[in-house]
XYZ file of C-alpha atoms in Angstrom:
324
model
C -232.569 75.500 -22.975
C -232.748 78.026 -19.576
C -235.788 80.346 -18.294
C -234.549 83.601 -16.795
C -235.327 85.460 -14.229
C -236.672 88.154 -14.562
C -237.500 91.260 -16.763
C -234.058 91.584 -17.786
C -231.062 89.356 -17.942
C -228.396 90.423 -13.534
C -224.848 90.058 -14.083
C -224.383 87.857 -12.535
C -227.124 86.309 -15.481
C -224.635 87.318 -17.745
C -221.423 85.659 -16.365
C -223.176 82.133 -16.466
C -224.397 82.702 -20.268
C -220.287 83.468 -21.319
C -218.602 80.691 -18.983
C -221.470 78.502 -19.631
C -223.229 79.491 -22.964
C -227.089 77.687 -23.002
C -227.675 77.497 -26.466
C -231.447 79.208 -26.304
C -234.179 80.772 -23.682
C -237.774 79.684 -22.706
C -239.538 83.056 -21.636
C -242.733 83.500 -19.246
C -244.512 85.708 -17.538
C -242.182 86.693 -14.667
C -240.175 87.892 -17.719
C -243.288 89.919 -19.861
C -244.529 93.806 -18.794
C -244.994 95.090 -22.243
C -244.411 95.329 -25.442
C -240.657 97.539 -25.116
C -239.003 95.921 -22.347
C -240.353 92.154 -23.670
C -238.214 93.429 -26.906
C -234.937 94.485 -25.228
C -235.334 91.458 -23.316
C -235.212 88.864 -26.628
C -232.701 91.585 -28.098
C -230.269 91.428 -24.743
C -230.264 87.171 -25.337
C -229.404 87.493 -28.275
C -227.131 89.644 -27.807
C -225.460 86.831 -25.081
C -226.264 83.559 -27.200
C -225.923 84.814 -30.412
C -228.434 85.959 -33.155
C -229.421 82.324 -33.692
C -230.325 80.672 -30.433
C -233.846 80.380 -30.556
C -235.753 82.287 -27.862
C -238.747 80.649 -26.680
C -242.650 81.253 -25.681
C -245.035 78.665 -24.622
C -247.958 80.746 -26.580
C -251.429 78.020 -26.789
C -253.821 80.708 -27.132
C -256.623 79.676 -23.960
C -254.904 78.995 -20.347
C -251.401 78.901 -21.211
C -250.786 81.682 -23.094
C -247.437 84.063 -21.836
C -248.373 86.643 -24.089
C -251.849 88.176 -22.771
C -253.921 91.245 -22.605
C -254.154 94.221 -22.978
C -250.756 94.781 -24.718
C -251.718 91.142 -26.430
C -255.292 89.947 -27.834
C -256.394 87.215 -26.461
C -256.299 83.700 -28.207
C -259.202 81.133 -28.058
C -257.911 77.810 -26.238
C -257.487 74.836 -29.204
C -260.606 73.106 -28.927
C -262.145 75.596 -30.149
C -261.303 74.919 -33.478
C -262.990 71.483 -33.149
C -264.161 70.566 -36.040
C -264.346 73.103 -37.818
C -262.887 74.522 -41.068
C -258.518 74.077 -41.321
C -258.870 77.628 -43.294
C -259.365 79.554 -39.432
C -257.351 76.784 -37.849
C -254.201 78.007 -39.466
C -255.714 82.229 -39.434
C -255.457 81.936 -35.652
C -252.288 80.560 -35.693
C -250.858 82.964 -38.296
C -252.366 85.740 -36.293
C -250.431 83.991 -33.046
C -247.776 83.813 -34.644
C -247.286 87.429 -35.672
C -247.802 88.482 -31.910
C -244.662 86.166 -30.822
C -242.885 87.445 -33.458
C -242.859 90.827 -33.426
C -241.944 90.183 -29.397
C -239.216 88.478 -30.424
C -239.884 84.903 -30.767
C -238.920 82.208 -33.580
C -240.128 78.665 -31.406
C -243.682 78.652 -30.561
C -244.296 75.710 -28.160
C -247.236 75.242 -29.818
C -249.877 72.799 -30.866
C -250.891 70.227 -28.377
C -251.081 67.219 -30.439
C -251.930 64.938 -26.963
C -255.554 63.349 -27.985
C -259.051 64.566 -25.483
C -259.668 61.592 -23.715
C -262.584 61.564 -20.889
C -261.424 61.057 -16.996
C -258.150 61.853 -18.097
C -256.372 64.589 -15.952
C -257.679 68.477 -17.702
C -254.385 69.416 -18.075
C -254.994 68.552 -21.113
C -258.528 69.546 -21.204
C -259.417 72.420 -23.743
C -255.774 72.526 -25.061
C -256.514 70.003 -27.360
C -258.675 69.600 -30.465
C -260.492 66.886 -29.797
C -261.023 62.965 -29.183
C -260.011 62.108 -33.138
C -256.457 60.802 -33.647
C -257.437 62.280 -37.785
C -259.659 65.526 -35.922
C -255.493 66.494 -33.864
C -253.870 65.823 -36.924
C -255.117 67.444 -39.556
C -256.062 71.037 -37.078
C -252.022 70.425 -35.803
C -250.832 70.524 -39.156
C -253.526 74.002 -40.600
C -251.691 75.227 -37.022
C -248.164 74.368 -37.333
C -247.852 75.766 -41.296
C -249.959 78.620 -40.098
C -247.438 78.880 -37.222
C -244.603 78.641 -39.943
C -246.232 81.202 -42.680
C -245.889 83.647 -39.507
C -242.288 83.249 -39.036
C -242.180 80.336 -35.783
C -241.207 77.313 -35.878
C -243.886 75.152 -34.323
C -243.337 72.309 -31.129
C -245.944 70.227 -31.253
C -246.645 68.547 -27.780
C -246.381 66.083 -25.863
C -245.087 63.437 -27.780
C -245.943 59.885 -27.973
C -248.789 61.606 -26.172
C -250.139 63.531 -22.676
C -254.223 62.808 -23.583
C -253.822 59.694 -21.181
C -252.865 61.365 -17.947
C -254.291 61.286 -14.816
C -252.073 63.410 -12.935
C -250.504 67.071 -13.451
C -246.979 66.032 -14.854
C -245.654 69.759 -12.601
C -246.711 68.408 -9.643
C -246.804 63.916 -9.830
C -244.832 61.348 -12.479
C -248.262 60.724 -14.639
C -248.601 56.079 -14.770
C -250.446 55.306 -17.943
C -250.881 51.777 -17.898
C -252.582 52.115 -21.245
C -251.659 48.849 -24.054
C -250.082 49.414 -26.878
C -253.137 49.852 -29.075
C -254.543 52.603 -27.836
C -251.316 54.067 -27.140
C -250.786 53.907 -30.999
C -253.980 56.186 -31.484
C -252.588 58.655 -28.894
C -249.312 58.666 -31.211
C -251.228 59.005 -34.593
C -251.179 63.510 -34.618
C -248.113 62.845 -34.339
C -246.708 60.102 -36.909
C -248.668 62.737 -39.291
C -247.338 65.841 -38.437
C -243.490 64.244 -38.937
C -242.033 65.465 -41.434
C -243.669 69.107 -40.890
C -240.416 70.767 -40.023
C -242.117 71.337 -36.308
C -239.516 70.181 -33.535
C -241.271 68.043 -30.616
C -241.469 67.826 -26.432
C -241.471 65.975 -24.484
C -244.079 64.600 -22.770
C -242.634 62.742 -18.467
C -245.156 60.225 -18.334
C -244.028 56.536 -17.838
C -246.379 53.831 -20.917
C -245.845 50.914 -18.428
C -247.066 49.665 -21.649
C -242.718 50.764 -23.641
C -240.900 51.204 -20.168
C -241.637 49.746 -17.093
C -239.293 51.905 -15.416
C -238.454 55.677 -17.328
C -240.790 58.599 -18.160
C -240.823 58.366 -21.805
C -237.760 61.608 -22.453
C -235.172 59.848 -19.800
C -236.412 56.557 -21.978
C -233.682 55.219 -25.124
C -236.718 52.876 -25.452
C -239.494 55.431 -26.216
C -237.102 57.635 -27.566
C -236.057 55.139 -30.137
C -238.318 52.555 -31.068
C -242.117 54.504 -30.192
C -240.379 58.185 -30.834
C -238.366 58.416 -34.098
C -239.205 54.813 -34.794
C -242.600 53.448 -35.020
C -244.101 57.241 -35.451
C -241.317 58.040 -37.437
C -240.056 61.697 -35.738
C -236.949 63.327 -37.344
C -236.412 66.631 -35.871
C -235.781 68.713 -33.298
C -236.688 66.156 -30.189
C -236.619 68.731 -26.726
C -237.600 67.196 -23.030
C -240.345 69.296 -21.916
C -239.362 71.098 -18.546
C -236.863 68.944 -15.787
C -237.873 71.079 -13.534
C -240.820 69.803 -13.475
C -242.408 67.983 -10.141
C -242.846 64.464 -12.483
C -239.219 63.725 -12.685
C -236.564 63.903 -9.215
C -232.710 64.047 -9.959
C -229.579 66.856 -9.365
C -230.428 69.314 -12.743
C -226.776 68.493 -14.569
C -227.937 64.826 -14.340
C -231.059 65.199 -14.799
C -230.054 66.700 -17.446
C -227.499 64.619 -19.065
C -229.650 61.568 -18.773
C -232.458 63.433 -20.594
C -230.031 64.136 -23.792
C -228.523 60.256 -23.141
C -232.342 58.214 -24.037
C -232.381 60.447 -27.125
C -233.675 64.221 -27.316
C -231.555 67.032 -28.845
C -232.345 69.754 -26.704
C -233.223 70.146 -22.697
C -235.094 72.937 -20.719
C -233.994 73.847 -17.629
C -237.442 76.208 -17.075
C -237.280 78.185 -13.795
C -234.829 80.832 -13.944
C -233.237 79.888 -10.549
C -229.721 80.826 -11.404
C -227.892 77.956 -9.289
C -230.170 75.911 -10.592
C -229.308 76.692 -13.824
C -225.286 76.765 -14.074
C -226.130 72.643 -12.452
C -228.365 72.485 -16.151
C -225.823 73.755 -17.882
C -222.729 72.492 -16.073
C -224.288 68.713 -16.988
C -225.617 68.993 -20.521
C -223.979 68.035 -23.480
C -222.187 69.344 -26.185
C -225.102 69.716 -29.163
C -224.680 67.216 -31.838
C -224.422 67.206 -35.411
C -227.312 65.584 -36.430
C -228.998 68.222 -33.354
C -227.823 70.581 -35.517
C -228.955 69.815 -38.414
C -231.718 68.982 -37.460
C -231.946 72.607 -36.131
C -231.267 73.666 -39.645
C -233.517 71.739 -41.324
C -236.568 73.089 -38.670
C -236.120 76.458 -40.195
C -235.463 75.893 -43.769
C -238.486 74.155 -43.735
C -240.697 77.324 -41.609
C -237.897 80.050 -43.876
C -240.271 78.218 -47.288
C -243.269 78.365 -46.176
C -242.796 82.240 -44.592
C -244.590 84.256 -46.920
C -246.199 87.808 -46.712
C -249.632 87.651 -45.059
C -252.390 90.721 -44.549
C -253.307 90.234 -40.478
C -257.419 91.788 -41.700
C -257.942 89.022 -43.566
C -256.420 86.392 -41.073
C -258.243 88.129 -38.282
C -262.116 87.746 -41.089
C -261.257 83.807 -41.467
C -261.018 83.445 -38.036
C -263.670 85.159 -36.797
C -266.230 83.979 -38.737
C -265.507 80.720 -38.252
C -265.779 81.874 -34.298
C -269.054 83.108 -34.779
C -271.065 80.774 -36.347
C -269.286 77.562 -33.920
């Protein structure tokens, strides 16, 4: 799945997508001007890629939000809901999901299930629900359910856990030296949501106790033994952005390596046409197993989707935020 360069598809992008179609797309601030423009862009993408093409957005609230005022409401970061009622987190996620669905998105890259570890890099910080695995799982589940109720598929991230990283994986490869017992705590929220119907996004982190040579995204050991095995996640597994500096290599080779390691899908997000073309050329075709997992995630969302009262959701969320 790919990023695009700007607020509308270019002729060159259309030609590329006809020649080597991606499964779907992910949009960023560079692609967002206002609601009318964004709906036109998502319509163009589905016209080029097919009506069923998933279109993703990173919309967590707080620091990580592509839909922002004045055209969209501001949503609080996850940590504002720490120790709060599940109903408040679920209501906030449902409101966020409704805004995303109205804009043309059907997959929302949230919630973050990484633990907020003292002394770690601030890249997670208030994007996390907290330090306690049970609390992160409790509020993460409520958030995933709220997104599904609004008609969006959630993406839990960053499996098997980004909270202990000491560097930002956008800039360099983090190496985590924690032992397996500590890492089991990081995995616990993901295990709790393994059967939720959410997708999961990999962490570009090298865990020395799990695979001393390869980051999780490129590691068959981590994906097969930990993510699919110990955690028990059987849903759609998508890589984090292959363009991040934690990974090194040619786009097509990285795409093939991530799929070969066990990812179902990969993200190549920078929208640079030549790099996108290389990633598409090197990426294997969607497997039957991945296709079945995609269908199961959509079925799980449809089973939970329901009509929502926005005023009631706002009241439920804002009562808690005012008290907090």
